[in-house]
XYZ file of C-alpha atoms in Angstrom:
753
model
C -39.553 -42.604 -91.788
C -36.420 -42.456 -89.718
C -33.909 -39.944 -90.911
C -30.391 -41.111 -91.379
C -27.320 -39.116 -90.729
C -25.680 -37.230 -93.529
C -22.518 -39.285 -93.063
C -24.494 -42.436 -93.735
C -26.062 -40.929 -96.815
C -22.731 -39.870 -98.128
C -21.363 -43.317 -97.532
C -24.261 -44.884 -99.377
C -23.877 -42.528 -102.289
C -20.207 -43.266 -102.680
C -20.581 -47.018 -102.340
C -21.200 -49.349 -105.186
C -24.832 -50.366 -105.816
C -26.028 -53.756 -104.699
C -23.780 -53.953 -101.632
C -25.196 -54.306 -98.149
C -23.642 -51.882 -95.696
C -23.445 -52.814 -92.052
C -24.267 -50.061 -89.612
C -21.305 -48.517 -87.759
C -21.074 -48.848 -84.006
C -18.149 -46.475 -83.567
C -20.351 -43.952 -81.833
C -20.972 -46.470 -79.051
C -17.218 -46.957 -78.292
C -15.606 -44.688 -75.713
C -13.614 -41.881 -77.238
C -9.862 -41.836 -76.510
C -8.838 -39.433 -73.827
C -7.675 -36.141 -75.186
C -4.206 -35.010 -74.132
C -3.509 -31.521 -73.069
C -1.517 -29.234 -75.289
C 1.342 -29.224 -72.788
C 1.463 -33.029 -72.865
C 1.478 -33.156 -76.638
C 4.378 -30.709 -76.839
C 6.402 -32.421 -74.117
C 9.658 -33.958 -75.323
C 12.375 -35.932 -73.617
C 15.706 -34.543 -74.795
C 18.879 -36.509 -74.282
C 21.183 -35.082 -71.614
C 23.722 -32.622 -72.897
C 27.277 -33.969 -73.019
C 29.657 -32.907 -70.305
C 32.445 -30.506 -71.159
C 35.878 -32.075 -71.702
C 37.647 -28.831 -70.806
C 39.464 -29.288 -67.455
C 39.161 -25.541 -66.844
C 35.375 -25.916 -66.809
C 34.705 -29.494 -65.699
C 36.454 -30.383 -62.449
C 36.045 -34.107 -63.142
C 38.393 -33.903 -66.138
C 42.021 -34.172 -65.034
C 45.419 -33.948 -66.671
C 47.108 -37.294 -67.118
C 50.063 -37.338 -64.711
C 52.310 -39.324 -67.035
C 51.762 -36.924 -69.926
C 53.000 -34.010 -67.808
C 56.258 -35.795 -67.087
C 59.407 -35.793 -69.154
C 58.911 -39.554 -69.686
C 56.866 -42.327 -68.037
C 59.825 -43.222 -65.798
C 60.820 -39.610 -65.047
C 60.789 -37.631 -61.833
C 57.388 -36.507 -60.594
C 58.006 -33.064 -59.117
C 60.965 -31.557 -60.957
C 60.006 -33.034 -64.304
C 56.302 -32.274 -64.299
C 54.770 -29.218 -65.909
C 53.525 -26.999 -63.095
C 49.826 -26.747 -63.919
C 48.948 -24.637 -60.875
C 51.709 -22.145 -61.618
C 50.587 -21.641 -65.197
C 46.922 -21.504 -64.235
C 47.659 -18.883 -61.615
C 46.331 -21.026 -58.808
C 42.783 -20.860 -60.139
C 42.325 -24.533 -60.809
C 39.752 -26.090 -58.476
C 38.644 -29.664 -58.126
C 35.505 -31.019 -56.554
C 36.195 -33.543 -53.828
C 34.741 -36.955 -54.558
C 32.541 -38.811 -52.146
C 35.127 -40.745 -50.175
C 32.498 -42.455 -48.068
C 31.114 -44.237 -51.148
C 34.308 -45.234 -52.906
C 37.131 -44.757 -50.419
C 39.808 -46.708 -52.232
C 38.871 -45.664 -55.753
C 39.477 -42.009 -55.017
C 43.051 -42.596 -53.987
C 43.614 -45.342 -56.470
C 42.387 -43.378 -59.462
C 45.667 -41.588 -59.934
C 46.819 -43.920 -62.671
C 44.829 -44.788 -65.741
C 45.705 -48.445 -65.616
C 45.401 -51.286 -63.205
C 49.085 -51.938 -63.731
C 49.918 -50.109 -60.553
C 50.149 -53.290 -58.543
C 53.915 -53.184 -58.270
C 54.462 -54.138 -54.662
C 56.666 -57.008 -55.780
C 59.210 -54.790 -57.518
C 62.274 -54.379 -55.415
C 64.331 -51.229 -55.089
C 67.464 -50.919 -57.185
C 70.491 -52.751 -55.890
C 72.569 -49.579 -55.954
C 70.369 -47.929 -53.339
C 71.924 -47.737 -49.876
C 69.987 -47.333 -46.659
C 69.878 -43.771 -45.446
C 71.900 -43.044 -42.349
C 71.393 -40.397 -39.744
C 74.156 -38.386 -41.356
C 72.297 -37.429 -44.492
C 72.813 -34.450 -46.743
C 70.067 -32.691 -48.683
C 71.232 -31.942 -52.187
C 68.066 -31.296 -54.133
C 64.503 -30.184 -53.685
C 62.961 -32.889 -55.776
C 63.139 -36.115 -53.922
C 62.730 -39.695 -54.164
C 60.448 -41.590 -51.948
C 59.145 -45.104 -51.666
C 55.511 -45.934 -51.930
C 53.434 -48.927 -52.862
C 50.781 -48.084 -55.440
C 47.965 -50.531 -55.067
C 45.373 -51.659 -57.508
C 42.019 -49.979 -56.971
C 39.474 -52.546 -55.759
C 35.881 -52.568 -56.857
C 33.224 -50.462 -55.186
C 32.184 -51.619 -51.772
C 35.616 -52.961 -50.913
C 37.446 -50.898 -48.342
C 40.150 -53.322 -47.346
C 43.623 -52.026 -46.743
C 46.106 -53.892 -48.889
C 49.308 -54.353 -46.977
C 52.256 -55.560 -48.975
C 54.878 -57.676 -47.254
C 57.210 -57.545 -50.265
C 59.779 -54.878 -51.117
C 58.196 -51.713 -52.424
C 58.979 -50.066 -55.739
C 61.214 -47.034 -55.489
C 59.546 -44.074 -57.145
C 62.162 -41.353 -57.700
C 59.463 -38.881 -58.689
C 57.633 -38.768 -55.371
C 57.336 -35.529 -53.441
C 59.791 -34.767 -50.670
C 63.483 -34.061 -50.469
C 66.150 -36.191 -52.137
C 68.635 -37.255 -49.519
C 71.892 -39.120 -49.862
C 74.314 -40.266 -47.210
C 77.922 -39.190 -47.126
C 79.265 -42.476 -48.476
C 76.967 -42.343 -51.495
C 77.991 -38.769 -52.263
C 81.704 -39.515 -51.857
C 81.407 -42.538 -54.140
C 79.607 -40.459 -56.765
C 82.171 -37.669 -56.609
C 85.095 -40.068 -56.888
C 83.832 -41.859 -59.989
C 85.848 -41.337 -63.198
C 84.747 -38.368 -65.300
C 82.533 -39.151 -68.301
C 84.097 -39.372 -71.724
C 81.919 -37.739 -74.377
C 82.234 -37.747 -78.120
C 82.894 -34.494 -79.963
C 80.820 -35.608 -82.937
C 77.708 -33.570 -83.802
C 75.168 -35.024 -86.250
C 75.114 -31.961 -88.496
C 73.599 -31.213 -90.917
C 70.593 -32.739 -89.253
C 68.361 -34.887 -91.456
C 66.342 -36.801 -88.880
C 63.146 -36.095 -86.966
C 63.041 -34.522 -83.518
C 60.100 -35.293 -81.269
C 58.619 -34.793 -77.815
C 56.339 -36.801 -75.561
C 52.571 -36.655 -75.182
C 51.840 -32.972 -74.509
C 52.320 -29.647 -76.293
C 52.573 -26.974 -73.607
C 51.465 -24.153 -75.892
C 48.337 -25.956 -77.075
C 47.505 -27.249 -73.610
C 46.978 -23.681 -72.398
C 45.297 -22.278 -75.465
C 41.598 -21.391 -75.399
C 40.049 -23.937 -75.695
C 42.832 -26.309 -74.543
C 44.162 -28.887 -76.997
C 45.748 -32.036 -75.550
C 45.281 -35.811 -75.666
C 45.709 -36.852 -72.031
C 42.367 -36.038 -70.400
C 41.629 -38.529 -67.697
C 39.438 -38.902 -64.618
C 39.012 -40.878 -61.444
C 37.127 -44.132 -61.184
C 34.876 -42.406 -58.684
C 33.828 -39.995 -61.448
C 32.870 -42.902 -63.701
C 30.744 -44.436 -60.968
C 29.100 -41.120 -60.179
C 28.252 -40.412 -63.807
C 26.311 -43.646 -63.990
C 23.495 -41.737 -62.297
C 21.400 -39.286 -64.339
C 21.729 -35.560 -63.818
C 19.343 -33.798 -61.505
C 18.220 -31.675 -64.440
C 18.744 -33.595 -67.704
C 17.758 -30.565 -69.787
C 20.748 -28.561 -68.550
C 24.463 -29.255 -69.067
C 26.395 -30.750 -66.159
C 27.703 -28.344 -63.550
C 30.166 -28.896 -60.707
C 27.698 -27.708 -58.062
C 24.354 -26.772 -59.632
C 23.689 -29.841 -61.778
C 25.473 -32.956 -60.596
C 24.453 -36.610 -60.965
C 21.594 -37.580 -58.697
C 22.628 -40.614 -56.682
C 19.069 -41.173 -55.510
C 18.169 -42.354 -59.012
C 19.195 -45.796 -60.307
C 22.629 -46.136 -61.882
C 23.246 -47.203 -65.452
C 26.630 -48.667 -66.441
C 26.210 -47.468 -70.025
C 25.837 -43.872 -68.851
C 29.125 -43.990 -66.945
C 30.822 -45.676 -69.871
C 29.625 -42.914 -72.190
C 31.284 -40.366 -69.901
C 34.717 -42.003 -70.019
C 34.411 -42.667 -73.748
C 33.707 -38.990 -74.381
C 37.071 -38.140 -72.834
C 38.828 -40.622 -75.101
C 37.155 -39.314 -78.239
C 38.052 -35.733 -77.310
C 41.671 -36.803 -76.822
C 41.776 -38.572 -80.179
C 40.292 -35.595 -82.007
C 42.892 -33.232 -80.565
C 45.707 -35.296 -82.091
C 44.854 -33.793 -85.479
C 45.417 -30.253 -84.185
C 48.646 -31.276 -82.488
C 49.984 -32.844 -85.687
C 49.229 -29.762 -87.769
C 50.791 -27.527 -85.107
C 53.949 -29.674 -85.054
C 54.189 -29.688 -88.822
C 54.060 -25.894 -88.998
C 57.103 -25.627 -86.728
C 59.177 -28.459 -88.182
C 58.418 -31.201 -85.614
C 57.532 -34.543 -87.214
C 57.792 -36.981 -84.324
C 55.244 -37.394 -81.496
C 54.756 -39.896 -78.717
C 51.069 -40.499 -78.040
C 49.891 -40.474 -74.455
C 49.071 -43.830 -72.898
C 46.346 -42.029 -70.954
C 44.414 -41.156 -74.094
C 41.633 -43.591 -73.174
C 41.295 -43.625 -69.370
C 41.170 -47.039 -67.712
C 40.942 -48.834 -71.066
C 43.177 -51.664 -69.802
C 41.660 -51.823 -66.318
C 40.685 -55.269 -65.057
C 37.158 -54.237 -64.084
C 36.473 -50.963 -65.904
C 38.418 -51.661 -69.111
C 36.886 -51.527 -72.593
C 37.678 -51.889 -76.280
C 38.322 -48.829 -78.443
C 36.352 -50.027 -81.450
C 33.917 -48.959 -82.674
C 33.356 -45.735 -80.700
C 36.908 -44.375 -81.282
C 37.606 -45.849 -84.710
C 36.603 -42.796 -86.728
C 38.526 -40.287 -84.607
C 41.699 -42.386 -84.600
C 41.470 -43.060 -88.326
C 41.251 -39.309 -88.983
C 44.366 -38.726 -86.861
C 46.215 -41.473 -88.716
C 45.192 -39.999 -92.050
C 46.666 -36.601 -91.152
C 49.853 -38.220 -89.834
C 50.208 -40.153 -93.072
C 49.740 -37.068 -95.224
C 52.290 -35.047 -93.238
C 54.816 -37.881 -92.872
C 54.864 -37.835 -89.056
C 55.924 -40.700 -86.832
C 53.708 -41.784 -83.913
C 54.800 -44.081 -81.073
C 53.681 -45.056 -77.560
C 55.467 -45.858 -74.296
C 53.534 -47.974 -71.754
C 54.325 -47.060 -68.162
C 56.967 -48.521 -65.888
C 54.426 -50.864 -64.296
C 53.961 -52.833 -67.520
C 56.459 -55.667 -67.000
C 56.775 -59.117 -68.519
C 59.447 -60.417 -66.146
C 57.516 -60.265 -62.894
C 57.077 -63.461 -60.863
C 53.485 -62.499 -60.021
C 50.678 -63.678 -62.270
C 48.494 -60.600 -61.608
C 51.233 -58.264 -62.855
C 51.693 -60.343 -66.005
C 47.946 -60.374 -66.696
C 47.785 -56.610 -66.259
C 50.759 -56.151 -68.578
C 49.153 -58.281 -71.295
C 45.943 -56.252 -71.157
C 47.893 -52.993 -71.325
C 49.891 -54.108 -74.350
C 46.704 -55.228 -76.101
C 45.222 -51.769 -75.482
C 48.259 -49.992 -76.969
C 48.318 -52.359 -79.946
C 44.641 -51.675 -80.705
C 45.212 -47.918 -80.405
C 48.039 -47.934 -82.964
C 46.209 -50.311 -85.307
C 43.091 -48.101 -85.429
C 45.224 -45.236 -86.754
C 45.358 -47.083 -90.114
C 48.730 -45.586 -91.004
C 50.545 -46.232 -94.295
C 52.699 -49.412 -94.304
C 56.072 -47.903 -93.358
C 54.623 -45.505 -90.802
C 52.599 -48.387 -89.361
C 55.813 -50.397 -88.872
C 57.455 -47.367 -87.279
C 54.572 -47.036 -84.762
C 56.277 -49.027 -82.016
C 55.601 -49.574 -78.307
C 58.624 -48.923 -76.067
C 58.877 -51.155 -73.013
C 61.314 -51.583 -70.122
C 62.361 -55.007 -68.951
C 61.428 -54.051 -65.398
C 62.697 -55.202 -62.037
C 65.365 -57.758 -61.223
C 63.439 -59.588 -58.455
C 66.596 -60.924 -56.869
C 67.759 -62.993 -59.847
C 68.453 -61.539 -63.286
C 68.734 -64.901 -65.037
C 65.359 -66.034 -63.692
C 63.808 -62.711 -64.707
C 65.176 -63.057 -68.254
C 63.751 -66.569 -68.479
C 60.304 -65.396 -67.344
C 60.418 -62.647 -69.952
C 61.161 -65.207 -72.686
C 58.220 -67.356 -71.622
C 55.785 -64.443 -71.427
C 56.981 -63.023 -74.741
C 55.821 -66.216 -76.438
C 52.285 -65.536 -75.162
C 52.044 -62.191 -76.958
C 49.876 -61.819 -80.035
C 51.526 -61.210 -83.418
C 50.219 -57.634 -83.424
C 52.078 -56.873 -80.189
C 55.256 -58.667 -81.224
C 55.615 -56.619 -84.390
C 55.459 -53.352 -82.390
C 57.283 -54.190 -79.162
C 60.768 -52.723 -78.634
C 62.933 -52.726 -75.489
C 64.774 -49.790 -73.886
C 67.666 -49.795 -71.447
C 66.722 -48.255 -68.111
C 68.455 -46.287 -65.361
C 67.761 -48.715 -62.507
C 68.630 -52.314 -63.364
C 69.307 -53.245 -66.987
C 72.231 -51.896 -68.991
C 72.760 -51.982 -72.740
C 75.165 -54.918 -72.482
C 72.536 -56.986 -70.637
C 69.603 -56.030 -72.864
C 71.187 -56.163 -76.312
C 71.827 -59.963 -76.337
C 68.179 -60.589 -75.379
C 66.968 -58.344 -78.217
C 69.197 -60.148 -80.711
C 67.933 -63.509 -79.474
C 64.201 -62.711 -79.654
C 64.397 -60.402 -82.697
C 63.282 -57.331 -80.744
C 64.527 -53.849 -81.709
C 66.426 -52.013 -78.988
C 66.047 -48.308 -78.127
C 69.241 -46.683 -76.860
C 68.648 -44.087 -74.151
C 71.818 -41.999 -73.708
C 70.733 -40.587 -70.359
C 70.032 -44.021 -68.898
C 73.288 -45.395 -70.274
C 75.284 -42.769 -68.371
C 73.748 -44.032 -65.103
C 73.583 -47.819 -65.604
C 76.386 -49.219 -67.757
C 78.857 -52.084 -67.704
C 82.094 -50.542 -66.461
C 84.060 -53.563 -67.695
C 83.206 -52.788 -71.327
C 82.566 -49.050 -71.647
C 83.124 -45.806 -69.779
C 80.506 -43.309 -68.758
C 79.718 -40.860 -71.534
C 78.670 -40.914 -75.163
C 81.942 -41.972 -76.798
C 82.329 -45.664 -75.946
C 78.686 -46.510 -76.594
C 79.168 -45.587 -80.231
C 81.020 -48.891 -80.726
C 77.713 -50.714 -80.209
C 75.835 -48.703 -82.856
C 76.118 -51.387 -85.575
C 74.604 -54.079 -83.361
C 71.851 -51.769 -82.093
C 70.862 -50.556 -85.561
C 70.850 -54.146 -86.862
C 67.980 -55.029 -84.507
C 65.859 -52.422 -86.326
C 66.839 -53.314 -89.858
C 65.793 -56.933 -89.401
C 62.172 -55.811 -89.141
C 62.512 -52.926 -91.589
C 61.681 -50.379 -88.863
C 63.188 -46.899 -88.765
C 65.547 -46.708 -85.727
C 64.889 -44.293 -82.895
C 66.875 -43.147 -79.846
C 66.113 -41.200 -76.659
C 68.081 -38.271 -75.324
C 67.867 -36.228 -72.128
C 70.234 -34.674 -69.609
C 70.405 -34.688 -65.788
C 69.829 -31.609 -63.678
C 72.951 -29.545 -62.883
C 72.624 -30.133 -59.114
C 72.536 -33.929 -59.418
C 75.449 -35.863 -57.883
C 74.474 -39.444 -57.120
C 72.984 -41.940 -59.518
C 69.502 -41.532 -58.092
C 69.718 -37.768 -58.357
C 70.995 -37.933 -61.929
C 67.853 -39.808 -62.939
C 65.982 -36.501 -62.887
C 65.656 -35.003 -66.359
C 66.638 -31.414 -67.028
C 63.783 -29.250 -68.382
C 65.777 -28.712 -71.606
C 68.877 -30.161 -73.238
C 71.987 -28.283 -74.267
C 73.340 -30.385 -77.112
C 72.710 -33.217 -79.553
C 73.976 -36.752 -78.911
C 76.466 -38.366 -81.317
C 73.769 -40.302 -83.170
C 73.470 -40.798 -86.933
C 72.217 -37.581 -88.604
C 69.115 -39.328 -90.005
C 67.986 -40.711 -86.620
C 64.526 -40.219 -85.143
C 65.424 -38.640 -81.799
C 62.944 -38.379 -78.925
C 63.777 -35.506 -76.551
C 62.525 -36.459 -73.084
C 62.238 -33.192 -71.165
C 59.676 -31.445 -69.010
C 59.392 -28.477 -71.362
C 58.242 -30.785 -74.165
C 58.192 -28.965 -77.522
C 60.118 -26.034 -76.051
C 63.136 -28.324 -75.528
C 62.989 -29.168 -79.243
C 62.785 -25.456 -80.100
C 65.865 -24.852 -77.936
C 67.903 -27.333 -79.977
C 66.613 -25.814 -83.204
C 67.752 -22.362 -82.123
C 71.177 -23.438 -80.848
C 72.155 -25.554 -83.867
C 70.033 -23.797 -86.529
C 68.172 -27.008 -87.308
C 65.434 -27.092 -89.963
C 62.450 -25.117 -88.681
C 64.383 -22.759 -86.371
C 63.123 -19.721 -88.292
C 59.432 -20.677 -88.080
C 58.776 -19.508 -84.501
C 59.368 -16.450 -82.334
C 59.197 -15.504 -78.662
C 55.815 -15.283 -77.032
C 54.391 -12.066 -75.724
C 54.270 -12.580 -71.943
C 50.744 -13.521 -70.833
C 49.254 -12.487 -74.192
C 47.498 -14.675 -76.757
C 46.572 -13.279 -80.146
C 45.437 -16.582 -81.665
C 42.372 -17.183 -79.487
C 38.791 -16.071 -79.985
C 38.003 -14.280 -76.770
C 34.890 -12.210 -76.107
C 35.674 -8.518 -76.432
C 33.648 -6.042 -74.423
C 32.793 -3.028 -76.507
C 32.819 0.354 -74.781
C 29.521 1.919 -73.986
C 28.329 4.365 -76.545
C 28.742 7.827 -75.071
C 26.027 9.956 -76.546
C 26.474 13.678 -75.789
C 23.726 15.270 -73.755
C 21.210 16.931 -75.991
C 20.719 20.489 -74.940
C 18.443 22.966 -76.519
C 20.563 23.102 -79.593
C 20.007 25.613 -82.264
C 19.267 24.633 -85.805
C 22.840 25.330 -86.899
C 24.154 22.871 -84.237
C 22.177 19.859 -85.535
C 24.731 19.018 -88.212
C 27.601 19.146 -85.715
C 25.708 16.851 -83.339
C 25.135 14.222 -86.048
C 28.804 14.350 -87.040
C 29.858 13.717 -83.438
C 27.586 10.660 -83.203
C 29.040 9.226 -86.420
C 32.556 9.714 -85.036
C 31.637 7.709 -81.924
C 30.340 4.857 -84.075
C 33.611 4.761 -85.991
C 35.617 4.583 -82.743
C 33.602 1.561 -81.590
C 34.574 -0.435 -84.671
C 38.237 -0.213 -83.699
C 37.592 -2.401 -80.633
C 35.978 -5.229 -82.589
C 38.382 -8.197 -82.792
C 38.482 -10.152 -86.023
C 37.166 -13.705 -85.660
C 39.978 -16.253 -86.029
C 39.079 -19.317 -88.125
C 38.839 -22.626 -86.303
C 41.916 -24.052 -88.011
C 44.050 -21.053 -86.931
C 43.127 -21.044 -83.234
C 46.162 -21.791 -81.085
C 48.563 -21.858 -84.044
C 50.686 -18.947 -82.860
C 49.373 -16.295 -85.206
C 51.103 -15.041 -88.357
C 54.306 -14.284 -86.412
C 54.577 -17.747 -84.864
C 54.879 -16.558 -81.258
C 54.998 -19.956 -79.550
C 58.401 -20.022 -77.809
C 58.738 -19.237 -74.102
C 62.204 -18.847 -72.530
C 63.424 -21.326 -69.901
C 61.595 -20.914 -66.609
C 58.860 -18.712 -68.062
C 56.038 -21.246 -67.915
C 53.627 -18.613 -66.649
C 53.845 -16.866 -70.027
C 51.566 -19.564 -71.394
C 48.407 -18.116 -69.870
C 47.252 -14.501 -69.589
C 47.365 -13.033 -66.117
C 44.000 -12.437 -64.522
C 43.455 -8.800 -63.668
C 42.922 -8.144 -59.972
C 40.994 -4.933 -59.359
C 42.170 -3.343 -56.108
C 39.972 -0.727 -54.515
C 41.781 2.473 -53.691
C 40.906 5.149 -51.190
C 39.432 8.398 -52.543
C 42.491 10.286 -51.300
C 44.751 8.036 -53.397
C 42.687 8.660 -56.478
C 42.857 12.424 -55.964
C 39.125 12.849 -56.599
C 36.729 14.955 -54.508
C 34.596 13.154 -51.956
C 31.055 12.259 -52.839
C 28.190 13.376 -50.552
C 27.929 9.873 -49.110
C 31.640 9.805 -48.344
C 31.405 13.231 -46.731
C 28.563 12.046 -44.472
C 30.575 8.975 -43.532
C 33.632 11.084 -42.687
C 31.517 13.472 -40.579
C 29.989 10.556 -38.653
C 33.439 9.134 -37.939
C 34.605 12.580 -36.725
C 31.633 12.937 -34.387
C 32.205 9.448 -33.021
C 35.852 10.206 -32.297
C 34.836 13.440 -30.511
C 32.414 11.579 -28.231
C 35.082 9.009 -27.493
C 37.512 11.771 -26.562
C 35.072 13.217 -24.013
C 34.389 9.766 -22.595
C 38.094 9.075 -22.037
C 38.489 12.031 -19.616
C 39.426 10.758 -16.147
C 37.403 11.543 -13.054
C 40.311 13.578 -11.650
C 40.280 15.822 -14.646
C 43.170 14.074 -16.442
C 43.126 13.070 -20.096
C 45.039 10.118 -21.484
C 48.132 11.120 -23.375
C 47.225 8.860 -26.285
C 43.834 10.469 -26.559
C 45.279 13.973 -26.355
C 47.750 13.128 -29.095
C 44.908 12.115 -31.407
C 43.843 15.110 -33.453
C 40.153 15.865 -33.405
C 38.647 17.019 -36.670
C 37.284 20.513 -36.526
C 33.528 20.875 -36.525
C 31.622 23.434 -38.470
C 30.461 26.366 -36.346
C 26.715 26.652 -36.389
C 25.130 30.020 -37.120
C 23.735 31.657 -33.943
C 20.306 33.280 -34.204
C 20.039 36.989 -33.413
C 17.655 36.413 -30.545
C 20.143 34.228 -28.720
C 23.186 36.383 -29.450
C 23.150 38.004 -25.976
C 22.828 34.636 -24.223
C 25.705 33.211 -26.181
C 27.889 36.237 -25.442
C 27.161 36.253 -21.659
C 29.614 34.158 -19.621
C 28.384 31.264 -17.502
C 27.817 32.145 -13.859
C 28.945 28.814 -12.376
C 32.091 28.426 -14.451
C 35.023 27.272 -12.337
C 38.713 27.097 -13.095
C 40.168 23.609 -13.057
C 43.535 23.152 -11.397
C 45.821 20.393 -12.624
C 47.532 18.733 -9.685
C 51.316 18.306 -9.857
C 53.891 16.346 -7.896
C 55.226 19.425 -6.120
C 51.771 20.339 -4.864
C 51.244 16.891 -3.417
C 54.554 17.023 -1.563
C 53.802 20.486 -0.131
C 50.352 19.640 1.087
C 51.316 16.261 2.459
C 48.285 14.179 3.354
C 45.941 17.115 3.531
C 42.571 16.438 1.942
C 41.889 18.226 -1.274
C 39.789 21.354 -1.230
C 36.327 21.679 -2.706
C 37.727 23.398 -5.773
C 40.178 20.552 -6.298
C 37.384 18.022 -5.990
C 35.410 19.729 -8.737
C 35.469 17.710 -11.953
C 37.147 19.184 -14.976
C 34.282 18.357 -17.288
C 31.014 16.535 -16.987
C 30.359 13.493 -19.140
C 27.462 13.890 -21.526
C 24.283 12.391 -20.121
C 21.892 10.337 -22.126
C 18.440 11.798 -22.701
C 16.077 10.902 -19.824
C 13.353 8.424 -20.502
C 9.759 9.614 -20.784
C 8.037 9.826 -17.386
C 4.464 10.165 -16.363
C 3.123 13.591 -15.380
C 2.308 12.283 -11.893
C 5.874 11.240 -11.225
C 7.573 13.247 -8.493
C 10.445 15.360 -9.663
C 13.651 14.852 -7.707
C 16.344 17.518 -7.597
C 19.976 16.505 -7.407
C 21.364 20.042 -6.902
C 23.840 20.195 -4.021
C 22.953 22.658 -1.271
C 25.471 24.974 0.337
C 24.906 23.565 3.749
C 25.990 20.080 2.838
């Protein structure tokens, strides 16, 4: 009888009676291959997100427009000096120009709206003559900013049309004599003596809080990048398990690119910007600031023709949280698209770019989900743009393009008078016709105004207040105005376009106005007005401690525990030794810094030390300590054995050099003789050699130093044998080893020779 397996018996016992069981053939099938333990434990983690801190990640840049006083401000004088505050430690990794040559240079702006080659220079600009006078360090230059083409295109775009005058370019502002004389001979401005006090409105600043930008970690909403960085981040990292690094762990271009991976990189910057708005709003509220202009660079390249994207759904949650905080605190949020967003251009590409940019700003403000009145107050400020040779034709093109806008854009769009082409008297009738609110900029009005109706200054413009405010009331939107001041050194109209870092007074606006202060020093310019006029919130802040931050969590290095050397202590000394160790432990606890809660980081501490005086931008960041090595003599400490050996070697080397510099005629260079030779230690002489050392040398000769008188007396007589004798023999090197069979040669001079 064939025995069955126990498994078969067990199966038959458990089965119901009367059923026929088919035999199993599982033992005939091949067994699955067993995996090793290392293979079973292997996982594929997702790559760690890149840091959005520009101090750590060189691919994260500061938005250039956010650093300015306003989008149409000067570039050099009105930009926060990042390198000065950072102490020159900021470094950036150079992008691969051979792969994307035009994208590297074209990635300066976050939008494709930089194609402004058709914008002509202002009509008031005169050609520079050879007789030019330099009046300022921050110049105005002309440049054509071209749209960045797609990868693989390296064509040079040459514009045949007039270029746009950028008054913020680097260089030196020059003006000819005629322009300066005309500016100096203009009538003096007439200002109003009215001050809107007591102040009941809201003061605000644009885009960036300088104190939070340089906190640790930095808090700001204008992180941006280059298009080349987006293309590079489409490739996976060389080591996906490690975080990205500027040099050690960069994207591997040998691996295939993925568009979604590059898009995730740029979206991470936008989400980080949106999250930081919450901290900025709470910081502003603590110090009495309830008005903020959001940066247009919050989502890099969102309105780009090729690399653009929608904000929903990836940014919806972060923006909704920011809008919730703004609604609870009663803050006003606005935006200001750049000067390249124009609806009056004759070029179709510029109009298409402008429409995309306005759609992006409209979506950004809509995703904030603000309360009804604050949502109406969240407007988009726009300039009419260039003249293009014919103002009437430009106005007609603007009317036609305005009809193409979506209802969401129309309800937020407002127009502002500029300092190049369009005055208040030219813009106000258009706003009344199309039902568009108008923003009055006092600084621009003092540069471009209709001299037939008003004079330069703040007094005559007050007659137009009723008409200007009526454009806001029609849409039930809270009015807002802009205020800034020119630099003291400015003379001509172009030079007066530059904004002063801070303002000295308040304009004669209604006391309940929302006033945007456009200045390089951002929130510090608002603090200056609060201090001068004792506005609400002036007592909430104090001066900063130079280069010191007490509201950051920084790692603190504890001192090493100095344990006293244990000697053969007696029994009565044990208690004293334990007491000394306990005292050292207590001293260590004094160096431990209390951990600051997350919500209090960068808030200025309990004393509110967030104000830095004018010109003291470097106070914003602690100074890095530079350890300078000092010589032992400067420290006043005794030399170590190694230093003593080094000094002795240098002394011996100088002594050998002194002997080598002796001339063949027995003369010594004066420079060598003037050099002091360190004294050598006298070696102890053994007793056996005492007599030899005391006995004089038999062949010692006196050396005569020749003089001029001796030469004249002797004439051309040859020198004697004693005079030919050298003063001292140069030290000879040790002879090389010779064979015993080698013949010895004597070089001793004989008397007969």
